């Protein structure tokens, strides 16, 4: 199957694109876009991969599914388009980043600047129907993104995985901690952030770990 995705990921994921589940997923997604309002825009479904080639990945942050309100989702977990109001979880991410590294809260919630530095902002589910969270779960996306995570775990070394909340931690359960840094805490949502996300210092821990291995730290 011909899929428009960044070249290195296209090669790495080639076997997935030929599997029956992906064919069924593609059919479902196409019909959803044809008959409903679906986010992100079709040309941004694989944006996380397109901005972050396989060999460029240094950090992986795992989300669940895209924001489901207008103007928010553009294919990167936790990120929103320029000019869009910050969702609560993103507000808390910026609060912890400010506390941890003194980074001022940015004017834009667009995290493409992270992605271009090798931060793979990967949702487990890559599409969603407008105003219906998790409406595209169990359609095949989870299997596809599991494959991407498995490839990174197997074929790369010295990556940093940030697993925020039980869902992300379950998604990353097979990551090899002897080869990669696995950072875990609660989800940054207002429901849980005060129970460990604030104070987790994941951003500084990430950079310290990369620097200790002679790798460039992330300019968060």
mmCIF file with all atom_site columns, C-alpha atoms in Angstrom:
data_model
loop_
_atom_site.group_PDB
_atom_site.id
_atom_site.type_symbol
_atom_site.label_atom_id
_atom_site.label_alt_id
_atom_site.label_comp_id
_atom_site.label_asym_id
_atom_site.label_entity_id
_atom_site.label_seq_id
_atom_site.pdbx_PDB_ins_code
_atom_site.Cartn_x
_atom_site.Cartn_y
_atom_site.Cartn_z
_atom_site.occupancy
_atom_site.B_iso_or_equiv
_atom_site.pdbx_formal_charge
_atom_site.auth_seq_id
_atom_site.auth_comp_id
_atom_site.auth_asym_id
_atom_site.auth_atom_id
_atom_site.pdbx_PDB_model_num
ATOM 1   C CA . UNK A 1 1   ? 0.000   0.000  0.000  1.00 0.00 ? 1   UNK A CA 1
ATOM 2   C CA . UNK A 1 2   ? 1.287   3.469  -0.900 1.00 0.00 ? 2   UNK A CA 1
ATOM 3   C CA . UNK A 1 3   ? 1.399   5.655  2.232  1.00 0.00 ? 3   UNK A CA 1
ATOM 4   C CA . UNK A 1 4   ? 2.578   9.264  2.284  1.00 0.00 ? 4   UNK A CA 1
ATOM 5   C CA . UNK A 1 5   ? 5.011   9.291  5.174  1.00 0.00 ? 5   UNK A CA 1
ATOM 6   C CA . UNK A 1 6   ? 8.634   10.369 5.696  1.00 0.00 ? 6   UNK A CA 1
ATOM 7   C CA . UNK A 1 7   ? 11.022  8.146  3.709  1.00 0.00 ? 7   UNK A CA 1
ATOM 8   C CA . UNK A 1 8   ? 12.949  6.490  6.550  1.00 0.00 ? 8   UNK A CA 1
ATOM 9   C CA . UNK A 1 9   ? 9.751   5.604  8.402  1.00 0.00 ? 9   UNK A CA 1
ATOM 10  C CA . UNK A 1 10  ? 8.199   4.388  5.155  1.00 0.00 ? 10  UNK A CA 1
ATOM 11  C CA . UNK A 1 11  ? 11.033  1.918  4.783  1.00 0.00 ? 11  UNK A CA 1
ATOM 12  C CA . UNK A 1 12  ? 10.991  0.852  8.430  1.00 0.00 ? 12  UNK A CA 1
ATOM 13  C CA . UNK A 1 13  ? 7.213   0.382  8.522  1.00 0.00 ? 13  UNK A CA 1
ATOM 14  C CA . UNK A 1 14  ? 6.872   -1.139 5.070  1.00 0.00 ? 14  UNK A CA 1
ATOM 15  C CA . UNK A 1 15  ? 5.754   -4.520 6.414  1.00 0.00 ? 15  UNK A CA 1
ATOM 16  C CA . UNK A 1 16  ? 2.994   -2.894 8.480  1.00 0.00 ? 16  UNK A CA 1
ATOM 17  C CA . UNK A 1 17  ? 1.572   -1.141 5.428  1.00 0.00 ? 17  UNK A CA 1
ATOM 18  C CA . UNK A 1 18  ? 1.125   -4.501 3.701  1.00 0.00 ? 18  UNK A CA 1
ATOM 19  C CA . UNK A 1 19  ? -0.768  -6.177 6.544  1.00 0.00 ? 19  UNK A CA 1
ATOM 20  C CA . UNK A 1 20  ? -4.507  -6.808 6.488  1.00 0.00 ? 20  UNK A CA 1
ATOM 21  C CA . UNK A 1 21  ? -5.158  -4.744 9.607  1.00 0.00 ? 21  UNK A CA 1
ATOM 22  C CA . UNK A 1 22  ? -3.621  -1.655 8.025  1.00 0.00 ? 22  UNK A CA 1
ATOM 23  C CA . UNK A 1 23  ? -5.706  -2.091 4.898  1.00 0.00 ? 23  UNK A CA 1
ATOM 24  C CA . UNK A 1 24  ? -8.842  -2.288 7.057  1.00 0.00 ? 24  UNK A CA 1
ATOM 25  C CA . UNK A 1 25  ? -7.677  0.738  9.075  1.00 0.00 ? 25  UNK A CA 1
ATOM 26  C CA . UNK A 1 26  ? -7.108  2.752  5.922  1.00 0.00 ? 26  UNK A CA 1
ATOM 27  C CA . UNK A 1 27  ? -10.583 1.946  4.676  1.00 0.00 ? 27  UNK A CA 1
ATOM 28  C CA . UNK A 1 28  ? -12.123 2.969  7.981  1.00 0.00 ? 28  UNK A CA 1
ATOM 29  C CA . UNK A 1 29  ? -10.196 6.230  8.172  1.00 0.00 ? 29  UNK A CA 1
ATOM 30  C CA . UNK A 1 30  ? -11.015 7.208  4.591  1.00 0.00 ? 30  UNK A CA 1
ATOM 31  C CA . UNK A 1 31  ? -14.706 6.640  5.209  1.00 0.00 ? 31  UNK A CA 1
ATOM 32  C CA . UNK A 1 32  ? -14.560 8.645  8.442  1.00 0.00 ? 32  UNK A CA 1
ATOM 33  C CA . UNK A 1 33  ? -12.976 11.608 6.667  1.00 0.00 ? 33  UNK A CA 1
ATOM 34  C CA . UNK A 1 34  ? -15.566 11.331 3.912  1.00 0.00 ? 34  UNK A CA 1
ATOM 35  C CA . UNK A 1 35  ? -18.591 11.248 6.205  1.00 0.00 ? 35  UNK A CA 1
ATOM 36  C CA . UNK A 1 36  ? -17.555 13.124 9.372  1.00 0.00 ? 36  UNK A CA 1
ATOM 37  C CA . UNK A 1 37  ? -15.356 15.923 10.644 1.00 0.00 ? 37  UNK A CA 1
ATOM 38  C CA . UNK A 1 38  ? -12.108 14.205 11.615 1.00 0.00 ? 38  UNK A CA 1
ATOM 39  C CA . UNK A 1 39  ? -8.890  15.562 13.118 1.00 0.00 ? 39  UNK A CA 1
ATOM 40  C CA . UNK A 1 40  ? -6.103  16.208 12.359 1.00 0.00 ? 40  UNK A CA 1
ATOM 41  C CA . UNK A 1 41  ? -6.323  17.288 8.706  1.00 0.00 ? 41  UNK A CA 1
ATOM 42  C CA . UNK A 1 42  ? -5.598  14.339 6.447  1.00 0.00 ? 42  UNK A CA 1
ATOM 43  C CA . UNK A 1 43  ? -2.192  15.647 5.415  1.00 0.00 ? 43  UNK A CA 1
ATOM 44  C CA . UNK A 1 44  ? -1.121  15.843 9.065  1.00 0.00 ? 44  UNK A CA 1
ATOM 45  C CA . UNK A 1 45  ? -1.980  12.291 10.167 1.00 0.00 ? 45  UNK A CA 1
ATOM 46  C CA . UNK A 1 46  ? 1.700   11.255 10.042 1.00 0.00 ? 46  UNK A CA 1
ATOM 47  C CA . UNK A 1 47  ? 3.098   14.649 11.034 1.00 0.00 ? 47  UNK A CA 1
ATOM 48  C CA . UNK A 1 48  ? 5.004   13.233 14.038 1.00 0.00 ? 48  UNK A CA 1
ATOM 49  C CA . UNK A 1 49  ? 6.891   10.902 11.702 1.00 0.00 ? 49  UNK A CA 1
ATOM 50  C CA . UNK A 1 50  ? 7.316   13.455 8.916  1.00 0.00 ? 50  UNK A CA 1
ATOM 51  C CA . UNK A 1 51  ? 9.024   15.976 11.210 1.00 0.00 ? 51  UNK A CA 1
ATOM 52  C CA . UNK A 1 52  ? 11.203  13.414 12.957 1.00 0.00 ? 52  UNK A CA 1
ATOM 53  C CA . UNK A 1 53  ? 12.965  10.866 10.712 1.00 0.00 ? 53  UNK A CA 1
ATOM 54  C CA . UNK A 1 54  ? 13.805  7.499  12.262 1.00 0.00 ? 54  UNK A CA 1
ATOM 55  C CA . UNK A 1 55  ? 17.511  8.144  12.792 1.00 0.00 ? 55  UNK A CA 1
ATOM 56  C CA . UNK A 1 56  ? 16.824  11.649 14.134 1.00 0.00 ? 56  UNK A CA 1
ATOM 57  C CA . UNK A 1 57  ? 14.662  10.473 17.047 1.00 0.00 ? 57  UNK A CA 1
ATOM 58  C CA . UNK A 1 58  ? 16.216  11.183 20.441 1.00 0.00 ? 58  UNK A CA 1
ATOM 59  C CA . UNK A 1 59  ? 13.171  11.457 22.709 1.00 0.00 ? 59  UNK A CA 1
ATOM 60  C CA . UNK A 1 60  ? 9.735   9.822  22.515 1.00 0.00 ? 60  UNK A CA 1
ATOM 61  C CA . UNK A 1 61  ? 6.681   11.278 24.244 1.00 0.00 ? 61  UNK A CA 1
ATOM 62  C CA . UNK A 1 62  ? 3.541   9.141  24.000 1.00 0.00 ? 62  UNK A CA 1
ATOM 63  C CA . UNK A 1 63  ? -0.001  10.518 23.995 1.00 0.00 ? 63  UNK A CA 1
ATOM 64  C CA . UNK A 1 64  ? -3.326  8.755  23.508 1.00 0.00 ? 64  UNK A CA 1
ATOM 65  C CA . UNK A 1 65  ? -5.377  10.326 20.697 1.00 0.00 ? 65  UNK A CA 1
ATOM 66  C CA . UNK A 1 66  ? -5.568  13.737 18.989 1.00 0.00 ? 66  UNK A CA 1
ATOM 67  C CA . UNK A 1 67  ? -7.355  16.759 20.394 1.00 0.00 ? 67  UNK A CA 1
ATOM 68  C CA . UNK A 1 68  ? -10.912 16.629 19.100 1.00 0.00 ? 68  UNK A CA 1
ATOM 69  C CA . UNK A 1 69  ? -11.918 20.300 18.922 1.00 0.00 ? 69  UNK A CA 1
ATOM 70  C CA . UNK A 1 70  ? -11.523 22.588 15.917 1.00 0.00 ? 70  UNK A CA 1
ATOM 71  C CA . UNK A 1 71  ? -8.129  24.071 15.162 1.00 0.00 ? 71  UNK A CA 1
ATOM 72  C CA . UNK A 1 72  ? -6.185  22.081 17.751 1.00 0.00 ? 72  UNK A CA 1
ATOM 73  C CA . UNK A 1 73  ? -4.755  18.827 16.403 1.00 0.00 ? 73  UNK A CA 1
ATOM 74  C CA . UNK A 1 74  ? -1.989  18.812 13.828 1.00 0.00 ? 74  UNK A CA 1
ATOM 75  C CA . UNK A 1 75  ? -0.472  15.382 14.279 1.00 0.00 ? 75  UNK A CA 1
ATOM 76  C CA . UNK A 1 76  ? 1.773   15.883 17.320 1.00 0.00 ? 76  UNK A CA 1
ATOM 77  C CA . UNK A 1 77  ? 0.716   14.712 20.771 1.00 0.00 ? 77  UNK A CA 1
ATOM 78  C CA . UNK A 1 78  ? 0.040   17.491 23.297 1.00 0.00 ? 78  UNK A CA 1
ATOM 79  C CA . UNK A 1 79  ? 0.755   20.135 20.613 1.00 0.00 ? 79  UNK A CA 1
ATOM 80  C CA . UNK A 1 80  ? -1.695  22.635 19.108 1.00 0.00 ? 80  UNK A CA 1
ATOM 81  C CA . UNK A 1 81  ? -1.584  24.912 16.097 1.00 0.00 ? 81  UNK A CA 1
ATOM 82  C CA . UNK A 1 82  ? -0.235  28.440 16.413 1.00 0.00 ? 82  UNK A CA 1
ATOM 83  C CA . UNK A 1 83  ? -2.833  30.836 17.778 1.00 0.00 ? 83  UNK A CA 1
ATOM 84  C CA . UNK A 1 84  ? -4.801  28.097 19.533 1.00 0.00 ? 84  UNK A CA 1
ATOM 85  C CA . UNK A 1 85  ? -5.589  28.291 23.237 1.00 0.00 ? 85  UNK A CA 1
ATOM 86  C CA . UNK A 1 86  ? -3.454  25.935 25.299 1.00 0.00 ? 86  UNK A CA 1
ATOM 87  C CA . UNK A 1 87  ? -5.305  22.796 26.484 1.00 0.00 ? 87  UNK A CA 1
ATOM 88  C CA . UNK A 1 88  ? -4.994  22.078 30.227 1.00 0.00 ? 88  UNK A CA 1
ATOM 89  C CA . UNK A 1 89  ? -2.392  19.304 29.881 1.00 0.00 ? 89  UNK A CA 1
ATOM 90  C CA . UNK A 1 90  ? -0.173  21.492 27.726 1.00 0.00 ? 90  UNK A CA 1
ATOM 91  C CA . UNK A 1 91  ? -0.439  24.301 30.262 1.00 0.00 ? 91  UNK A CA 1
ATOM 92  C CA . UNK A 1 92  ? 0.838   21.904 32.917 1.00 0.00 ? 92  UNK A CA 1
ATOM 93  C CA . UNK A 1 93  ? 3.659   20.676 30.676 1.00 0.00 ? 93  UNK A CA 1
ATOM 94  C CA . UNK A 1 94  ? 4.828   24.259 30.245 1.00 0.00 ? 94  UNK A CA 1
ATOM 95  C CA . UNK A 1 95  ? 4.494   24.874 34.012 1.00 0.00 ? 95  UNK A CA 1
ATOM 96  C CA . UNK A 1 96  ? 6.729   21.905 34.798 1.00 0.00 ? 96  UNK A CA 1
ATOM 97  C CA . UNK A 1 97  ? 9.205   22.908 32.103 1.00 0.00 ? 97  UNK A CA 1
ATOM 98  C CA . UNK A 1 98  ? 9.395   26.374 33.638 1.00 0.00 ? 98  UNK A CA 1
ATOM 99  C CA . UNK A 1 99  ? 9.846   24.950 37.144 1.00 0.00 ? 99  UNK A CA 1
ATOM 100 C CA . UNK A 1 100 ? 12.409  22.384 35.989 1.00 0.00 ? 100 UNK A CA 1
ATOM 101 C CA . UNK A 1 101 ? 14.581  24.357 33.577 1.00 0.00 ? 101 UNK A CA 1
ATOM 102 C CA . UNK A 1 102 ? 13.347  27.933 33.902 1.00 0.00 ? 102 UNK A CA 1
ATOM 103 C CA . UNK A 1 103 ? 12.042  27.927 30.331 1.00 0.00 ? 103 UNK A CA 1
ATOM 104 C CA . UNK A 1 104 ? 9.545   30.786 29.910 1.00 0.00 ? 104 UNK A CA 1
ATOM 105 C CA . UNK A 1 105 ? 6.014   29.763 28.956 1.00 0.00 ? 105 UNK A CA 1
ATOM 106 C CA . UNK A 1 106 ? 5.923   30.169 25.151 1.00 0.00 ? 106 UNK A CA 1
ATOM 107 C CA . UNK A 1 107 ? 3.396   32.210 23.244 1.00 0.00 ? 107 UNK A CA 1
ATOM 108 C CA . UNK A 1 108 ? 2.535   29.265 21.003 1.00 0.00 ? 108 UNK A CA 1
ATOM 109 C CA . UNK A 1 109 ? 1.568   25.705 21.894 1.00 0.00 ? 109 UNK A CA 1
ATOM 110 C CA . UNK A 1 110 ? 2.970   24.439 18.603 1.00 0.00 ? 110 UNK A CA 1
ATOM 111 C CA . UNK A 1 111 ? 5.642   21.885 19.517 1.00 0.00 ? 111 UNK A CA 1
ATOM 112 C CA . UNK A 1 112 ? 7.082   21.489 16.028 1.00 0.00 ? 112 UNK A CA 1
ATOM 113 C CA . UNK A 1 113 ? 10.221  23.117 17.433 1.00 0.00 ? 113 UNK A CA 1
ATOM 114 C CA . UNK A 1 114 ? 10.648  20.027 19.622 1.00 0.00 ? 114 UNK A CA 1
ATOM 115 C CA . UNK A 1 115 ? 9.859   17.594 16.811 1.00 0.00 ? 115 UNK A CA 1
ATOM 116 C CA . UNK A 1 116 ? 12.508  19.125 14.567 1.00 0.00 ? 116 UNK A CA 1
ATOM 117 C CA . UNK A 1 117 ? 15.071  18.425 17.303 1.00 0.00 ? 117 UNK A CA 1
ATOM 118 C CA . UNK A 1 118 ? 14.242  14.730 17.400 1.00 0.00 ? 118 UNK A CA 1
ATOM 119 C CA . UNK A 1 119 ? 11.365  14.624 19.878 1.00 0.00 ? 119 UNK A CA 1
ATOM 120 C CA . UNK A 1 120 ? 8.829   12.138 18.488 1.00 0.00 ? 120 UNK A CA 1
ATOM 121 C CA . UNK A 1 121 ? 5.453   13.383 19.748 1.00 0.00 ? 121 UNK A CA 1
ATOM 122 C CA . UNK A 1 122 ? 3.503   10.204 19.092 1.00 0.00 ? 122 UNK A CA 1
ATOM 123 C CA . UNK A 1 123 ? -0.153  9.616  19.789 1.00 0.00 ? 123 UNK A CA 1
ATOM 124 C CA . UNK A 1 124 ? -1.135  5.953  20.080 1.00 0.00 ? 124 UNK A CA 1
ATOM 125 C CA . UNK A 1 125 ? -4.196  6.703  17.935 1.00 0.00 ? 125 UNK A CA 1
ATOM 126 C CA . UNK A 1 126 ? -3.576  9.064  15.031 1.00 0.00 ? 126 UNK A CA 1
ATOM 127 C CA . UNK A 1 127 ? -7.107  10.228 14.161 1.00 0.00 ? 127 UNK A CA 1
ATOM 128 C CA . UNK A 1 128 ? -10.317 11.154 15.984 1.00 0.00 ? 128 UNK A CA 1
ATOM 129 C CA . UNK A 1 129 ? -13.858 12.205 15.118 1.00 0.00 ? 129 UNK A CA 1
ATOM 130 C CA . UNK A 1 130 ? -14.691 15.791 16.079 1.00 0.00 ? 130 UNK A CA 1
ATOM 131 C CA . UNK A 1 131 ? -15.799 16.184 19.701 1.00 0.00 ? 131 UNK A CA 1
ATOM 132 C CA . UNK A 1 132 ? -15.650 12.416 20.335 1.00 0.00 ? 132 UNK A CA 1
ATOM 133 C CA . UNK A 1 133 ? -12.549 11.443 22.273 1.00 0.00 ? 133 UNK A CA 1
ATOM 134 C CA . UNK A 1 134 ? -11.246 7.930  21.556 1.00 0.00 ? 134 UNK A CA 1
ATOM 135 C CA . UNK A 1 135 ? -13.738 7.483  18.731 1.00 0.00 ? 135 UNK A CA 1
ATOM 136 C CA . UNK A 1 136 ? -11.039 5.830  16.587 1.00 0.00 ? 136 UNK A CA 1
ATOM 137 C CA . UNK A 1 137 ? -9.630  3.494  19.218 1.00 0.00 ? 137 UNK A CA 1
ATOM 138 C CA . UNK A 1 138 ? -9.338  -0.234 18.499 1.00 0.00 ? 138 UNK A CA 1
ATOM 139 C CA . UNK A 1 139 ? -9.387  0.299  14.735 1.00 0.00 ? 139 UNK A CA 1
ATOM 140 C CA . UNK A 1 140 ? -5.733  -0.537 14.148 1.00 0.00 ? 140 UNK A CA 1
ATOM 141 C CA . UNK A 1 141 ? -3.811  2.614  15.004 1.00 0.00 ? 141 UNK A CA 1
ATOM 142 C CA . UNK A 1 142 ? -2.601  1.175  18.308 1.00 0.00 ? 142 UNK A CA 1
ATOM 143 C CA . UNK A 1 143 ? -1.048  -1.799 16.521 1.00 0.00 ? 143 UNK A CA 1
ATOM 144 C CA . UNK A 1 144 ? 0.635   0.512  14.024 1.00 0.00 ? 144 UNK A CA 1
ATOM 145 C CA . UNK A 1 145 ? 2.141   2.791  16.666 1.00 0.00 ? 145 UNK A CA 1
ATOM 146 C CA . UNK A 1 146 ? 3.184   -0.234 18.747 1.00 0.00 ? 146 UNK A CA 1
ATOM 147 C CA . UNK A 1 147 ? 5.195   -1.320 15.703 1.00 0.00 ? 147 UNK A CA 1
ATOM 148 C CA . UNK A 1 148 ? 6.877   2.097  15.483 1.00 0.00 ? 148 UNK A CA 1
ATOM 149 C CA . UNK A 1 149 ? 7.812   2.013  19.186 1.00 0.00 ? 149 UNK A CA 1
ATOM 150 C CA . UNK A 1 150 ? 9.083   -1.565 18.843 1.00 0.00 ? 150 UNK A CA 1
ATOM 151 C CA . UNK A 1 151 ? 11.340  -0.564 15.943 1.00 0.00 ? 151 UNK A CA 1
ATOM 152 C CA . UNK A 1 152 ? 12.817  2.318  17.936 1.00 0.00 ? 152 UNK A CA 1
ATOM 153 C CA . UNK A 1 153 ? 13.352  0.062  20.930 1.00 0.00 ? 153 UNK A CA 1
ATOM 154 C CA . UNK A 1 154 ? 15.067  -2.581 18.797 1.00 0.00 ? 154 UNK A CA 1
ATOM 155 C CA . UNK A 1 155 ? 17.034  -0.608 16.218 1.00 0.00 ? 155 UNK A CA 1
ATOM 156 C CA . UNK A 1 156 ? 18.107  2.499  18.150 1.00 0.00 ? 156 UNK A CA 1
ATOM 157 C CA . UNK A 1 157 ? 20.083  3.021  21.343 1.00 0.00 ? 157 UNK A CA 1
ATOM 158 C CA . UNK A 1 158 ? 20.187  5.768  23.984 1.00 0.00 ? 158 UNK A CA 1
ATOM 159 C CA . UNK A 1 159 ? 16.673  7.095  23.425 1.00 0.00 ? 159 UNK A CA 1
ATOM 160 C CA . UNK A 1 160 ? 14.652  8.799  26.148 1.00 0.00 ? 160 UNK A CA 1
ATOM 161 C CA . UNK A 1 161 ? 11.048  7.654  26.546 1.00 0.00 ? 161 UNK A CA 1
ATOM 162 C CA . UNK A 1 162 ? 8.740   9.903  28.578 1.00 0.00 ? 162 UNK A CA 1
ATOM 163 C CA . UNK A 1 163 ? 5.721   7.882  29.680 1.00 0.00 ? 163 UNK A CA 1
ATOM 164 C CA . UNK A 1 164 ? 3.130   10.117 31.299 1.00 0.00 ? 164 UNK A CA 1
ATOM 165 C CA . UNK A 1 165 ? 0.172   8.270  32.805 1.00 0.00 ? 165 UNK A CA 1
ATOM 166 C CA . UNK A 1 166 ? -0.903  4.627  32.900 1.00 0.00 ? 166 UNK A CA 1
ATOM 167 C CA . UNK A 1 167 ? -1.870  4.508  29.233 1.00 0.00 ? 167 UNK A CA 1
ATOM 168 C CA . UNK A 1 168 ? 1.548   5.624  28.012 1.00 0.00 ? 168 UNK A CA 1
ATOM 169 C CA . UNK A 1 169 ? 3.291   3.358  30.516 1.00 0.00 ? 169 UNK A CA 1
ATOM 170 C CA . UNK A 1 170 ? 1.345   0.340  29.274 1.00 0.00 ? 170 UNK A CA 1
ATOM 171 C CA . UNK A 1 171 ? 2.147   1.359  25.702 1.00 0.00 ? 171 UNK A CA 1
ATOM 172 C CA . UNK A 1 172 ? 5.839   1.494  26.545 1.00 0.00 ? 172 UNK A CA 1
ATOM 173 C CA . UNK A 1 173 ? 5.951   -1.621 28.707 1.00 0.00 ? 173 UNK A CA 1
ATOM 174 C CA . UNK A 1 174 ? 8.305   -3.495 26.353 1.00 0.00 ? 174 UNK A CA 1
ATOM 175 C CA . UNK A 1 175 ? 10.960  -0.774 26.109 1.00 0.00 ? 175 UNK A CA 1
ATOM 176 C CA . UNK A 1 176 ? 14.371  -2.079 27.176 1.00 0.00 ? 176 UNK A CA 1
ATOM 177 C CA . UNK A 1 177 ? 15.613  0.064  30.107 1.00 0.00 ? 177 UNK A CA 1
ATOM 178 C CA . UNK A 1 178 ? 19.143  -1.288 29.682 1.00 0.00 ? 178 UNK A CA 1
ATOM 179 C CA . UNK A 1 179 ? 19.373  0.470  26.286 1.00 0.00 ? 179 UNK A CA 1
ATOM 180 C CA . UNK A 1 180 ? 17.100  3.463  26.793 1.00 0.00 ? 180 UNK A CA 1
ATOM 181 C CA . UNK A 1 181 ? 16.126  5.892  29.557 1.00 0.00 ? 181 UNK A CA 1
ATOM 182 C CA . UNK A 1 182 ? 12.504  5.287  30.567 1.00 0.00 ? 182 UNK A CA 1
ATOM 183 C CA . UNK A 1 183 ? 10.971  8.146  32.574 1.00 0.00 ? 183 UNK A CA 1
ATOM 184 C CA . UNK A 1 184 ? 7.571   7.545  34.157 1.00 0.00 ? 184 UNK A CA 1
ATOM 185 C CA . UNK A 1 185 ? 5.126   9.769  36.000 1.00 0.00 ? 185 UNK A CA 1
ATOM 186 C CA . UNK A 1 186 ? 1.422   10.576 36.111 1.00 0.00 ? 186 UNK A CA 1
ATOM 187 C CA . UNK A 1 187 ? -0.362  12.275 33.233 1.00 0.00 ? 187 UNK A CA 1
ATOM 188 C CA . UNK A 1 188 ? -0.080  16.101 33.068 1.00 0.00 ? 188 UNK A CA 1
ATOM 189 C CA . UNK A 1 189 ? -3.854  16.557 33.048 1.00 0.00 ? 189 UNK A CA 1
ATOM 190 C CA . UNK A 1 190 ? -5.350  18.696 35.847 1.00 0.00 ? 190 UNK A CA 1
ATOM 191 C CA . UNK A 1 191 ? -6.795  15.519 37.359 1.00 0.00 ? 191 UNK A CA 1
ATOM 192 C CA . UNK A 1 192 ? -3.382  14.076 38.141 1.00 0.00 ? 192 UNK A CA 1
ATOM 193 C CA . UNK A 1 193 ? -0.583  16.607 37.569 1.00 0.00 ? 193 UNK A CA 1
ATOM 194 C CA . UNK A 1 194 ? -0.327  17.537 41.250 1.00 0.00 ? 194 UNK A CA 1
ATOM 195 C CA . UNK A 1 195 ? 0.234   13.867 42.139 1.00 0.00 ? 195 UNK A CA 1
ATOM 196 C CA . UNK A 1 196 ? 3.707   13.695 40.615 1.00 0.00 ? 196 UNK A CA 1
ATOM 197 C CA . UNK A 1 197 ? 3.919   15.397 37.249 1.00 0.00 ? 197 UNK A CA 1
ATOM 198 C CA . UNK A 1 198 ? 4.820   18.680 38.885 1.00 0.00 ? 198 UNK A CA 1
ATOM 199 C CA . UNK A 1 199 ? 8.291   18.058 40.204 1.00 0.00 ? 199 UNK A CA 1
ATOM 200 C CA . UNK A 1 200 ? 9.108   15.072 37.993 1.00 0.00 ? 200 UNK A CA 1
ATOM 201 C CA . UNK A 1 201 ? 11.988  16.983 36.336 1.00 0.00 ? 201 UNK A CA 1
ATOM 202 C CA . UNK A 1 202 ? 11.771  14.849 33.211 1.00 0.00 ? 202 UNK A CA 1
ATOM 203 C CA . UNK A 1 203 ? 13.119  17.589 30.977 1.00 0.00 ? 203 UNK A CA 1
ATOM 204 C CA . UNK A 1 204 ? 16.323  18.111 32.944 1.00 0.00 ? 204 UNK A CA 1
ATOM 205 C CA . UNK A 1 205 ? 16.750  14.354 33.506 1.00 0.00 ? 205 UNK A CA 1
ATOM 206 C CA . UNK A 1 206 ? 16.432  13.831 29.760 1.00 0.00 ? 206 UNK A CA 1
ATOM 207 C CA . UNK A 1 207 ? 19.067  16.426 28.944 1.00 0.00 ? 207 UNK A CA 1
ATOM 208 C CA . UNK A 1 208 ? 21.452  15.236 31.643 1.00 0.00 ? 208 UNK A CA 1
ATOM 209 C CA . UNK A 1 209 ? 21.198  11.686 30.332 1.00 0.00 ? 209 UNK A CA 1
ATOM 210 C CA . UNK A 1 210 ? 21.771  12.726 26.715 1.00 0.00 ? 210 UNK A CA 1
ATOM 211 C CA . UNK A 1 211 ? 24.699  14.966 27.648 1.00 0.00 ? 211 UNK A CA 1
ATOM 212 C CA . UNK A 1 212 ? 26.318  12.186 29.684 1.00 0.00 ? 212 UNK A CA 1
ATOM 213 C CA . UNK A 1 213 ? 26.395  10.102 26.494 1.00 0.00 ? 213 UNK A CA 1
ATOM 214 C CA . UNK A 1 214 ? 27.864  12.833 24.359 1.00 0.00 ? 214 UNK A CA 1
ATOM 215 C CA . UNK A 1 215 ? 24.522  13.576 22.720 1.00 0.00 ? 215 UNK A CA 1
ATOM 216 C CA . UNK A 1 216 ? 23.059  17.015 22.128 1.00 0.00 ? 216 UNK A CA 1
ATOM 217 C CA . UNK A 1 217 ? 20.497  18.041 24.781 1.00 0.00 ? 217 UNK A CA 1
ATOM 218 C CA . UNK A 1 218 ? 17.058  19.239 23.674 1.00 0.00 ? 218 UNK A CA 1
ATOM 219 C CA . UNK A 1 219 ? 16.454  22.976 23.592 1.00 0.00 ? 219 UNK A CA 1
ATOM 220 C CA . UNK A 1 220 ? 13.052  22.767 25.260 1.00 0.00 ? 220 UNK A CA 1
#
